[in-house]
Coordinates of C-alpha atoms in Angstrom, one line a residue:
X172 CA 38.6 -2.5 -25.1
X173 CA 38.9 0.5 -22.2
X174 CA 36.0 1.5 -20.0
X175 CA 35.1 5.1 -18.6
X176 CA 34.2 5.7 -15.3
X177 CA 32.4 8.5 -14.0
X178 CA 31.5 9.4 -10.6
X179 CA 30.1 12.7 -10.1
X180 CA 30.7 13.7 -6.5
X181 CA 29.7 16.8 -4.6
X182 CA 33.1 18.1 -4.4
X183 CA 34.5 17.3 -8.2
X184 CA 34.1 15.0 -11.5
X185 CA 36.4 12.4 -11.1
X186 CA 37.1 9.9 -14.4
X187 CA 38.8 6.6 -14.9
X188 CA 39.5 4.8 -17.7
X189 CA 40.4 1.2 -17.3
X190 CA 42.3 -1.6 -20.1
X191 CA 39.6 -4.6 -19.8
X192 CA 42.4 -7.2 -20.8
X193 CA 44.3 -6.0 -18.2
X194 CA 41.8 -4.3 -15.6
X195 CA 44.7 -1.7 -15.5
X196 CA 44.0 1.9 -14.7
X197 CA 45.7 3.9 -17.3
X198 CA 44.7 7.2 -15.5
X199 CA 42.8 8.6 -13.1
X200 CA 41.8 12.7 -13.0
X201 CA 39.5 15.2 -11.9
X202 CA 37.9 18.7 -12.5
X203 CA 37.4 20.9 -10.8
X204 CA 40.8 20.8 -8.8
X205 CA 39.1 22.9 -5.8
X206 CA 36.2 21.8 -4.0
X207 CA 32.9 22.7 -6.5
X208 CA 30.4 25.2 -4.9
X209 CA 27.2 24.0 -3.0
X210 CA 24.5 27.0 -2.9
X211 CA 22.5 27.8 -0.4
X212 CA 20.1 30.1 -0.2
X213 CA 18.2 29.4 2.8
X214 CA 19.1 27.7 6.1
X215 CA 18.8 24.1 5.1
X216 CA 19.2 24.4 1.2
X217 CA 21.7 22.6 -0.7
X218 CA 22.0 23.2 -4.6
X219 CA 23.7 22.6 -7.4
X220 CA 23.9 24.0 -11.0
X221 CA 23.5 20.4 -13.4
X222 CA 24.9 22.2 -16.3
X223 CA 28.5 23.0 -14.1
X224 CA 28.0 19.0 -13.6
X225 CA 27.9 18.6 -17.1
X226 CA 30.6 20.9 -18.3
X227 CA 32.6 19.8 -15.3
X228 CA 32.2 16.2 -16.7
X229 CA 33.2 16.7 -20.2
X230 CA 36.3 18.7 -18.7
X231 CA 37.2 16.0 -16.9
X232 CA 37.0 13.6 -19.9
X233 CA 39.4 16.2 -21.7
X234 CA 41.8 16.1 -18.9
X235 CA 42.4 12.4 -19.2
X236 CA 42.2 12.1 -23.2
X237 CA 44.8 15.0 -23.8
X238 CA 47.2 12.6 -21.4
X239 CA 48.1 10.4 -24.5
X240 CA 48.1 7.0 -22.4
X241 CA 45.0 5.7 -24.5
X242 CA 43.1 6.4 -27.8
X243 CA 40.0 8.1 -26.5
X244 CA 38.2 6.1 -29.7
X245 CA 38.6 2.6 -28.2
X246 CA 36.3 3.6 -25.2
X247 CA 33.8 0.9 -25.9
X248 CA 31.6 1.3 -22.3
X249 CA 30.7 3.8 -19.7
X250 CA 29.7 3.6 -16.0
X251 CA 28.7 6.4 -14.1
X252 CA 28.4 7.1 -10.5
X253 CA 27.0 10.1 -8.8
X254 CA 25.8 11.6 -5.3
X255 CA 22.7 10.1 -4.3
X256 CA 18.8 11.3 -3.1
X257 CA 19.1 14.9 -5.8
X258 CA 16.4 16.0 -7.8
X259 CA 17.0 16.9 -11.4
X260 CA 13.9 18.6 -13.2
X261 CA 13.9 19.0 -16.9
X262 CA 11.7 20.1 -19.8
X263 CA 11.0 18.1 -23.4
X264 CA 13.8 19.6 -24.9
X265 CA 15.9 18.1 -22.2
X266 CA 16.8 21.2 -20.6
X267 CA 17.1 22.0 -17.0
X268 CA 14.4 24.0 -15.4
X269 CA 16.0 24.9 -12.4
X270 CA 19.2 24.2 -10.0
X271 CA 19.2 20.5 -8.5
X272 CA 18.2 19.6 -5.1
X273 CA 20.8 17.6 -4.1
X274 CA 21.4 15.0 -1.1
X275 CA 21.9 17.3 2.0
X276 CA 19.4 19.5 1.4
X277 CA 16.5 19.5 4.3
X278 CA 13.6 21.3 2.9
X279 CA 11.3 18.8 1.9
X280 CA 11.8 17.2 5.9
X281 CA 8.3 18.7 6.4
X282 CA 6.5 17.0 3.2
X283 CA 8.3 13.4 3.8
X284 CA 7.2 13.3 7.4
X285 CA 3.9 14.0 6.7
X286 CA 3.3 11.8 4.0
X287 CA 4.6 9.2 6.3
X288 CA 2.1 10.2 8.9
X289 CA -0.8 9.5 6.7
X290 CA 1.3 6.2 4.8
X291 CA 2.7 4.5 7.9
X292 CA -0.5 2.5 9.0
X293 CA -0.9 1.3 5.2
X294 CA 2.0 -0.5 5.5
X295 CA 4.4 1.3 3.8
X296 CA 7.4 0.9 5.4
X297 CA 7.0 -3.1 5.2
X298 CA 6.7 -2.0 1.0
X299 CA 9.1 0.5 0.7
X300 CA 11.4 0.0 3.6
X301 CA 12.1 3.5 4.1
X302 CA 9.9 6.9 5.2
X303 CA 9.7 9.2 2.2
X304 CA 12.3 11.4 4.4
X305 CA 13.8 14.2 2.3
X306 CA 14.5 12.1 -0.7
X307 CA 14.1 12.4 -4.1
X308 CA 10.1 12.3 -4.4
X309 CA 9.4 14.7 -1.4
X310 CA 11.9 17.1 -3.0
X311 CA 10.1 16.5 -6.2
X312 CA 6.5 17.1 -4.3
X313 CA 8.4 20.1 -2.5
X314 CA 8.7 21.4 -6.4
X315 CA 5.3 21.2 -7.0
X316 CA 3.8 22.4 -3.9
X317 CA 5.9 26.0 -3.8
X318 CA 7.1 26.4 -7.7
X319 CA 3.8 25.4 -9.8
X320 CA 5.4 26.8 -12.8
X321 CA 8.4 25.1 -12.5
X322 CA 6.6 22.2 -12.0
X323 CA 4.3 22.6 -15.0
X324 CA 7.0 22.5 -17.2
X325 CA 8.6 19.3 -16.3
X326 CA 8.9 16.5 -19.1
X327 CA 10.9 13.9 -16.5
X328 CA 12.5 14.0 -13.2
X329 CA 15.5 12.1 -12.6
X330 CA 18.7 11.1 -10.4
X331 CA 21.9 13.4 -10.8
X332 CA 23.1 10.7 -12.7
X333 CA 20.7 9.9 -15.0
X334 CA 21.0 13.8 -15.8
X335 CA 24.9 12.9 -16.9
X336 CA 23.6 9.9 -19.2
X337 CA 21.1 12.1 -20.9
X338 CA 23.7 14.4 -21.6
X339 CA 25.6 12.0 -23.1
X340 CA 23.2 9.6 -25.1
X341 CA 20.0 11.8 -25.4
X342 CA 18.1 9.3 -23.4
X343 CA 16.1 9.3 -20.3
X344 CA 16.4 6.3 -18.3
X345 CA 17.0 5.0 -14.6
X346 CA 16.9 1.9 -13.2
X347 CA 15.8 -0.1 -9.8
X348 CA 18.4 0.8 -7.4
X349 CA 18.4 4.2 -8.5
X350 CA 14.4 4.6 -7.9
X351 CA 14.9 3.0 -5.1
X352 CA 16.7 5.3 -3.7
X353 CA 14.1 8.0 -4.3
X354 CA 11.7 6.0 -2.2
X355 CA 9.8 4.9 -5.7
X356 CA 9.7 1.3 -5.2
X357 CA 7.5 -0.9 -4.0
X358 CA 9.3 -4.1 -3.2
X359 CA 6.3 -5.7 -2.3
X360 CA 4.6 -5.4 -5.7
X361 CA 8.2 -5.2 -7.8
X362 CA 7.2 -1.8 -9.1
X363 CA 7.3 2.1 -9.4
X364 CA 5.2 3.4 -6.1
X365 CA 1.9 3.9 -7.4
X366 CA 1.4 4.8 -3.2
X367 CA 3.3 8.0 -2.8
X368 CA 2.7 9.1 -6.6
X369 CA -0.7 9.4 -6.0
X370 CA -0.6 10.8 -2.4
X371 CA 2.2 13.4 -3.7
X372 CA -0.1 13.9 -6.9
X373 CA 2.5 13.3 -9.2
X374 CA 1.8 12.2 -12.6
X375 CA 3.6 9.3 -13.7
X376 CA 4.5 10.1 -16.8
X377 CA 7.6 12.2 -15.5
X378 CA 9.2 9.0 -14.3
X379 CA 11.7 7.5 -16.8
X380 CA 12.0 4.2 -17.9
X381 CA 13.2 1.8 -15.6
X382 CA 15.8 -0.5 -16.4
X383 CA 18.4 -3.0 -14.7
X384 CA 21.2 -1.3 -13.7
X385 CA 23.2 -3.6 -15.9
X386 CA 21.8 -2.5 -19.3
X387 CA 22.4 -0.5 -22.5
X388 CA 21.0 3.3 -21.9
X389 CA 22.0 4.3 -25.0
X390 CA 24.9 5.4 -27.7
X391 CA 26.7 8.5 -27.5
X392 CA 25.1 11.3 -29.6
X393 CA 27.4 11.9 -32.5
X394 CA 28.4 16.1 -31.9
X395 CA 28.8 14.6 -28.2
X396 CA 31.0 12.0 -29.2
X397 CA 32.9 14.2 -32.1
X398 CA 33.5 17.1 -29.3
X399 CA 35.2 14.6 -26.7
X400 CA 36.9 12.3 -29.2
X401 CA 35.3 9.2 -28.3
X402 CA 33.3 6.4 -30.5
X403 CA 29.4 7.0 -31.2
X404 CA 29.0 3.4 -30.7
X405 CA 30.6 3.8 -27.2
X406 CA 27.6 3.0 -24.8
X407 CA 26.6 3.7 -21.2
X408 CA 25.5 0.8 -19.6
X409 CA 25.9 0.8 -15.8
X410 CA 24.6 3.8 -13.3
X411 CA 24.6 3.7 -9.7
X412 CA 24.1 5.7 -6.7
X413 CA 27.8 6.7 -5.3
X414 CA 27.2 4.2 -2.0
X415 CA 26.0 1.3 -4.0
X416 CA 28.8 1.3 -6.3
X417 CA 31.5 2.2 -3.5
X418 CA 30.7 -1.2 -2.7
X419 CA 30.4 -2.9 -6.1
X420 CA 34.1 -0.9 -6.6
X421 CA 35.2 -3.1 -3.1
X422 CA 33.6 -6.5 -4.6
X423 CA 30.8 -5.9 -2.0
X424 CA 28.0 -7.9 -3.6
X425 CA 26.7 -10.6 -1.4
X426 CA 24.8 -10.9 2.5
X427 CA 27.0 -9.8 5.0
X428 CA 29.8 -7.8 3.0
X429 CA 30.1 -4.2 4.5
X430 CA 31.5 -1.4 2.5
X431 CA 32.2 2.1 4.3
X432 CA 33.2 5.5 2.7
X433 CA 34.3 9.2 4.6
X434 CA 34.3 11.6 1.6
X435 CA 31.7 14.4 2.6
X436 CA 29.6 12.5 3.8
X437 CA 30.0 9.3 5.6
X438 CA 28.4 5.8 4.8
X439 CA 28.4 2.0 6.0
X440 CA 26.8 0.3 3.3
X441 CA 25.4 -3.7 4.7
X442 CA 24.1 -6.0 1.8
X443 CA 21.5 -8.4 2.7
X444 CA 18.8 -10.6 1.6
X445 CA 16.3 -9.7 3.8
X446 CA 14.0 -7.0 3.8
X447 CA 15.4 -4.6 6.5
X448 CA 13.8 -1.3 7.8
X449 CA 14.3 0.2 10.9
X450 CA 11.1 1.5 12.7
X451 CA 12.1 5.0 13.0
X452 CA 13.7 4.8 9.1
X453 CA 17.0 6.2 10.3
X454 CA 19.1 3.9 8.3
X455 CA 17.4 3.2 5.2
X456 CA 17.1 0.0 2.8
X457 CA 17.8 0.0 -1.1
X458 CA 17.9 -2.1 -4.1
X459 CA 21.6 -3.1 -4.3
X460 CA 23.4 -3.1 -7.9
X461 CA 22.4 -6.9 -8.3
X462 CA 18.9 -6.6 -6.8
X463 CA 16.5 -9.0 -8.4
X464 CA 13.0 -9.4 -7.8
X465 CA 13.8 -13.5 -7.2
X466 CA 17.1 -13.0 -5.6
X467 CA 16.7 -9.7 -3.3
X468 CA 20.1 -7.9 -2.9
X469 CA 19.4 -4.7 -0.4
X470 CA 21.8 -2.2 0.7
X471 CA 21.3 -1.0 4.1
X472 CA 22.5 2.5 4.5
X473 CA 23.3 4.5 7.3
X474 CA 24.3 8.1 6.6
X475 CA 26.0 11.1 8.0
X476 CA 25.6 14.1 6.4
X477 CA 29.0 15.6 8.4
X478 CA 31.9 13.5 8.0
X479 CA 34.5 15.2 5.5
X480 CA 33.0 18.2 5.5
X481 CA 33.6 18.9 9.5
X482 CA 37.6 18.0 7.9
X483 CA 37.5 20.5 4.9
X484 CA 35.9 23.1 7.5
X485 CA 37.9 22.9 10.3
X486 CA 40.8 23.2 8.0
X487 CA 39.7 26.2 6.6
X488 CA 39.0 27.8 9.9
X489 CA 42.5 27.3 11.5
X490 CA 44.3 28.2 8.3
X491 CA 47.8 28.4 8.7
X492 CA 47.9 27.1 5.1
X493 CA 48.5 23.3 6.9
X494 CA 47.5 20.0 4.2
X495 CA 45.5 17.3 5.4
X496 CA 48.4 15.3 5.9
X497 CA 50.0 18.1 8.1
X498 CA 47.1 18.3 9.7
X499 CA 46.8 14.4 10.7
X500 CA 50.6 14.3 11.6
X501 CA 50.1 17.1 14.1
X502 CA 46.2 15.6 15.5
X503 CA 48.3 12.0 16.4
X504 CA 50.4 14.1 18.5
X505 CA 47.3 14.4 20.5
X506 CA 46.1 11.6 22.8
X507 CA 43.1 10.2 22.7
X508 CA 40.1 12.2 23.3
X509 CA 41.4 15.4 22.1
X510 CA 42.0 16.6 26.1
X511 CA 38.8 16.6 26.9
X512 CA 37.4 18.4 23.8
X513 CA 34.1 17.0 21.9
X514 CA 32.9 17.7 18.5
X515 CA 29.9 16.9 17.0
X516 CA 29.8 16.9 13.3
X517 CA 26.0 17.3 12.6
X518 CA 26.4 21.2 10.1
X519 CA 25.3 19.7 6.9
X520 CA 21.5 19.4 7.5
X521 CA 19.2 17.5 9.0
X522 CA 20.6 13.8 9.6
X523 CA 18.7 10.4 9.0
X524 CA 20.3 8.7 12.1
X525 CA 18.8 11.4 14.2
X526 CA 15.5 11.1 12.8
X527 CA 15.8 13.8 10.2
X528 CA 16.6 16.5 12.9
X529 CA 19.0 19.4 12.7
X530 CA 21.3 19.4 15.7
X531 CA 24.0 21.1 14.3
X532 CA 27.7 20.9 14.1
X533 CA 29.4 21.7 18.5
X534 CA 32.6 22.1 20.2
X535 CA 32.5 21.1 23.6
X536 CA 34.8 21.9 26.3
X537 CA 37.6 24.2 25.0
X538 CA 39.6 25.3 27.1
X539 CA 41.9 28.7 25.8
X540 CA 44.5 27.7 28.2
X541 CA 45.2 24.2 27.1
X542 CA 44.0 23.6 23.4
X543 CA 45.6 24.8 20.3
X544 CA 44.6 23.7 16.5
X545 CA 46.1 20.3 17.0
X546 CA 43.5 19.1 19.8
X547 CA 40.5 20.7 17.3
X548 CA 41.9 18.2 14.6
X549 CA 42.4 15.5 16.5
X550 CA 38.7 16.6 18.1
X551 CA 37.1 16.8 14.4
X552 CA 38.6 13.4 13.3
X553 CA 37.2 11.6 16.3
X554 CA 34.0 13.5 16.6
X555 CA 33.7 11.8 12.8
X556 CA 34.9 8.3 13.8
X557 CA 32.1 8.0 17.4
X558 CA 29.3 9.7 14.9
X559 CA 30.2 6.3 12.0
X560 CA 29.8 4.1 16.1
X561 CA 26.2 5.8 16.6
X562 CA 25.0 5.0 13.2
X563 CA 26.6 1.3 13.5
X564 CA 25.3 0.4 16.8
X565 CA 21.8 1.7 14.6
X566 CA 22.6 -0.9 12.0
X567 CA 23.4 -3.4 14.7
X568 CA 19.9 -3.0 16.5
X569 CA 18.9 -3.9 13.2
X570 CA 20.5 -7.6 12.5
X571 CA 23.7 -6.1 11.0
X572 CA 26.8 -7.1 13.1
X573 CA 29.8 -6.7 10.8
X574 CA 33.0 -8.3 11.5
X575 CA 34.8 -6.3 8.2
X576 CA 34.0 -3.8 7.3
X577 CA 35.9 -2.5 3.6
X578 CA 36.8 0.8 2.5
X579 CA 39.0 2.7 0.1
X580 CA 42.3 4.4 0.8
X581 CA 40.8 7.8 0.4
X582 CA 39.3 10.7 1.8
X583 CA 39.1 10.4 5.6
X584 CA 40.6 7.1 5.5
X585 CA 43.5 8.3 4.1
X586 CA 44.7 9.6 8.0
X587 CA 45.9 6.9 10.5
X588 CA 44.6 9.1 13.1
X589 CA 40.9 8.6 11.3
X590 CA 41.6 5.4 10.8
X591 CA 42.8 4.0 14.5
X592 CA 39.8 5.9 15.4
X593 CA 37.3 4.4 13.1
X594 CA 38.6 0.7 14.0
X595 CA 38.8 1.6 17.6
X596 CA 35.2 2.8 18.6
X597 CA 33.5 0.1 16.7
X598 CA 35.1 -2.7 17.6
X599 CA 35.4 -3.4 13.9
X600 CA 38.6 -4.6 11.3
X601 CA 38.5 -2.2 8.5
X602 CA 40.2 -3.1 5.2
X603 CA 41.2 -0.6 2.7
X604 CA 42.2 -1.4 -0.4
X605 CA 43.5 1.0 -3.7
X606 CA 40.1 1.7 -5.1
X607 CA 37.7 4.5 -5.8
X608 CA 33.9 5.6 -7.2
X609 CA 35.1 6.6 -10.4
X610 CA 37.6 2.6 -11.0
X611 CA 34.7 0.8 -9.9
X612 CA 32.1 2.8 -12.5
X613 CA 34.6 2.1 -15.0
X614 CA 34.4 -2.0 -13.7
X615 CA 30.6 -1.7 -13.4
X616 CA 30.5 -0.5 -17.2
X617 CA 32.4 -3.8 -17.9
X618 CA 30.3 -5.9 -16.3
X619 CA 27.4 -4.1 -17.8
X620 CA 28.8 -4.7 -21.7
X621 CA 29.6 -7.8 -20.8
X622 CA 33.3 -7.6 -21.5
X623 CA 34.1 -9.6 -18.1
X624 CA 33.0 -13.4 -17.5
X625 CA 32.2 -12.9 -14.0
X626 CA 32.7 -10.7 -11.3
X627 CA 36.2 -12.3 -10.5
X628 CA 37.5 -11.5 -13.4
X629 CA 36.1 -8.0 -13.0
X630 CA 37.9 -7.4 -9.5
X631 CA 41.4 -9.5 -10.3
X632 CA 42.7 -6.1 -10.1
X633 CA 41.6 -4.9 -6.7
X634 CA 44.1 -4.9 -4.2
X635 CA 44.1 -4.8 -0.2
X636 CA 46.0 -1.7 0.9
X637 CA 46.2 -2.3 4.7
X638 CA 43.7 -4.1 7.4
X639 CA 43.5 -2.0 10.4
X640 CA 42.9 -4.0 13.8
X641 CA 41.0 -2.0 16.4
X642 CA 43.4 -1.0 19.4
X643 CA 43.1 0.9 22.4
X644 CA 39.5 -0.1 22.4
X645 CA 39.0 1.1 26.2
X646 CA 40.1 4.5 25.8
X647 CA 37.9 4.7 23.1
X648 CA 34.7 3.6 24.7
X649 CA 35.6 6.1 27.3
X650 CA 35.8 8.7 25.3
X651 CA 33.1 8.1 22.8
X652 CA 30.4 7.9 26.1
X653 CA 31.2 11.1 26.7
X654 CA 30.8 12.4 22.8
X655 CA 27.2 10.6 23.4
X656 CA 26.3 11.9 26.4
X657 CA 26.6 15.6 24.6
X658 CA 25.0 14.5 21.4
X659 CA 21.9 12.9 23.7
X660 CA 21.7 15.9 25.4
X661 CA 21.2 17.9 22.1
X662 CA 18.4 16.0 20.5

């Protein structure tokens, strides 16, 4: 039996497919090869066009089929992951009605912080664990308020990858963690938030069908299945936000296990039992991929918006035509602290951890005389590194004091200047291990046909790359006070 794993990122489609005997990758690809466009039409917006997602999807799936290594027919399960918080908006005939909000766009800041206003002395934190913030139900509410006729038209609203599944099966479903993550649980009464539905006025009948995030969601569709080559009784049955299932991909299932990604965003992902939220809802609380209403499993998230990103642009910028591993060879030749120069990594919207505000990506202190390209990278990957500290020190304020934290050997993680960094300024071991979104939708999918006894036999495979001890801890307090001391003074 072989599984499919798809994680649809913000950059690219990424697949998997995976031997279940063996829990062998046979191959691993991605489409598009360049980073895929995010629209923006205002200050603040962030798009994308679900149909590219779709097509880029069944591209993908192409890609790794025409390789030979496998018969595309004995894909028996599929898992998908995919960027969290977007809005996707489509009509009965299951077509989309417009582009889809997705995860770093700001506009519905406005709508969330005023529904939390009027919610906040009801109790809804203590019920939902999170302000509305800019996520999936304000953006829907955002719909309604300034596109009625968009908004008239809508059969069901749903998560980007949810979109993906209905693609594929014809089906419109979701599941617990997923709502969750659009602030449409109520973990106090184990159900879809009849609270902000009716203060947002939103019928319920757009919501899909909930269902565990371990489930069947449905066949393929038989032209679907006849135009990629695969079975029409291969099913999906696992879907999960990209940060819950970074740390299902990392065996990250239990109280005090802490997964962490750097992609284009960046993410340390706590599980607990207990029902965190902080005040001021700038880390936020989720149903994890084995949440159940008598044994809670919570994911508490801090995000940063700017992470990669900062990387990709920076890179651009200078030019020169230098890789990212040209780039990190010539950043370690830099000391720590970057000579003096500061960046803060805050130009992809408004950030959570800084209670929804838009401060803005900075370079402080350049100096023409002394600083070339090589302090900017060392600059950006540090700037990244103290903005993961902020968040953490966030998380630790709120009972989470990590003494691992996990990662995969990827993205910004993939640069031992990143990486010394990271481990450094938090005081934290980080463990990295050969793993990725797409592998563990592909493991999820397993778990979710029930082709695996238990999860360790699901994760015999995963492997620990390296464990990086923090060093030069000192230097690194020194510099990150200073990188806070600029931030403070922006907000």
């Amino acid at each position: 039996m072989l599984l499919l794993g798809i994680d649809l990122g913000t950059s690219s489609i990424k697949v998997s497919v995976i031997d279940a005997t063996t829990n062998k990758k046979l191959i691993s690809c991605q489409f598009p090869e360049t980073e895929a466009e995010i629209i923006s039409l205002h200050a603040g917006w962030a798009e994308q066009d679900p149909e590219i997602w779709w097509k880029n999807t069944q591209l993908a799936i192409k890609k790794a089929n025409a390789s030979g290594l496998y018969n595309p027919f004995d894909i028996k399960a599929i898992g998908i992951a995919y960027q969290m918080h977007g809005l996707v908006v489509v009509d009965e005939n299951q077509n989309a009605l417009r582009n889809a909000i997705i995860w770093c766009d700001s506009r519905a800041v406005t709508i969330g912080q005023q529904a939390f206003s009027a919610l906040e002395d009801k109790g809804f934190l203590g019920s939902h664990l999170n302000s509305p913030g800019n996520f999936t139900a304000s953006k829907l509410a955002w719909v309604k308020q300034h596109e009625p006729e968009v908004y008239e038209k809508i059969h069901k609203f749903m998560l980007p990858g949810d979109y993906i599944s209905m693609r594929l099966t014809g089906e419109i479903n979701t599941n617990v963690s997923s709502i969750s993550e659009g602030i449409l649980w109520d973990f106090e009464q184990q159900h879809i938030s009849d609270t902000l539905l009716n203060f947002y006025n939103i019928d319920r009948a757009l919501v899909p069908e909930v269902q565990p995030v371990f489930s069947d969601y449905g066949s393929l569709r038989s032209t679907i299945a006849a135009e990629l080559g695969l079975s029409e009784q291969a099913i999906v049955c696992y879907k999960s936000g990209d940060q819950p299932n970074n740390a299902l991909s990392l065996n990250v299932f239990d109280p005090g296990e802490v997964a962490a990604t750097a992609g284009t965003s960046g993410v340390i992902y706590a599980v607990t039992d207990q029902r965190v939220h902080d005040p001021q809802s700038r880390v936020n609380t989720f149903a994890h991929v084995n949440y159940a209403s008598d044994v809670e499993r919570l994911g508490v998230l801090l995000c940063i918006n700017g992470t990669g990103i900062q990387n990709s642009w920076i890179s651009q910028m200078t030019g020169n035509k230098n890789d990212y591993e040209s780039m990190n060879a010539l950043a370690s030749t830099i000391p720590i602290g970057a000579d003096g120069i500061s960046m803060l990594p805050f130009g992809n919207g408004a950030e959570r951890m800084l209670k929804n505000k838009t401060v803005g990506a900075h370079i402080q202190n350049l100096d023409f005389l002394r600083h070339g390209v090589a302090h900017l990278w060392r600059a950006s990957q540090e700037g990244i590194a103290f903005a993961f500290r902020y968040g953490l020190d966030l998380l630790r304020a709120n009972g989470i004091a990590p003494q691992i934290i996990k990662a995969g050997h990827a993205n910004m993680f993939l640069s031992p200047v990143f990486q010394e960094a990271f481990a450094g300024v938090t005081a934290t071991p980080v463990e990295l291990y050969e793993n990725d979104g797409s592998v563990g939708a592909a493991l999820g999918a397993g778990l979710g046909i029930g082709v695996f006894a238990d999860r360790t036999e699901a994760f015999k495979g995963l492997r620990k790359y390296k464990t990086i001890m923090p060093q030069h801890i000192v230097q690194y307090e020194e510099a990150y006070e200073k990188w806070k001391k600029i931030l403070e003074d922006k907000l």
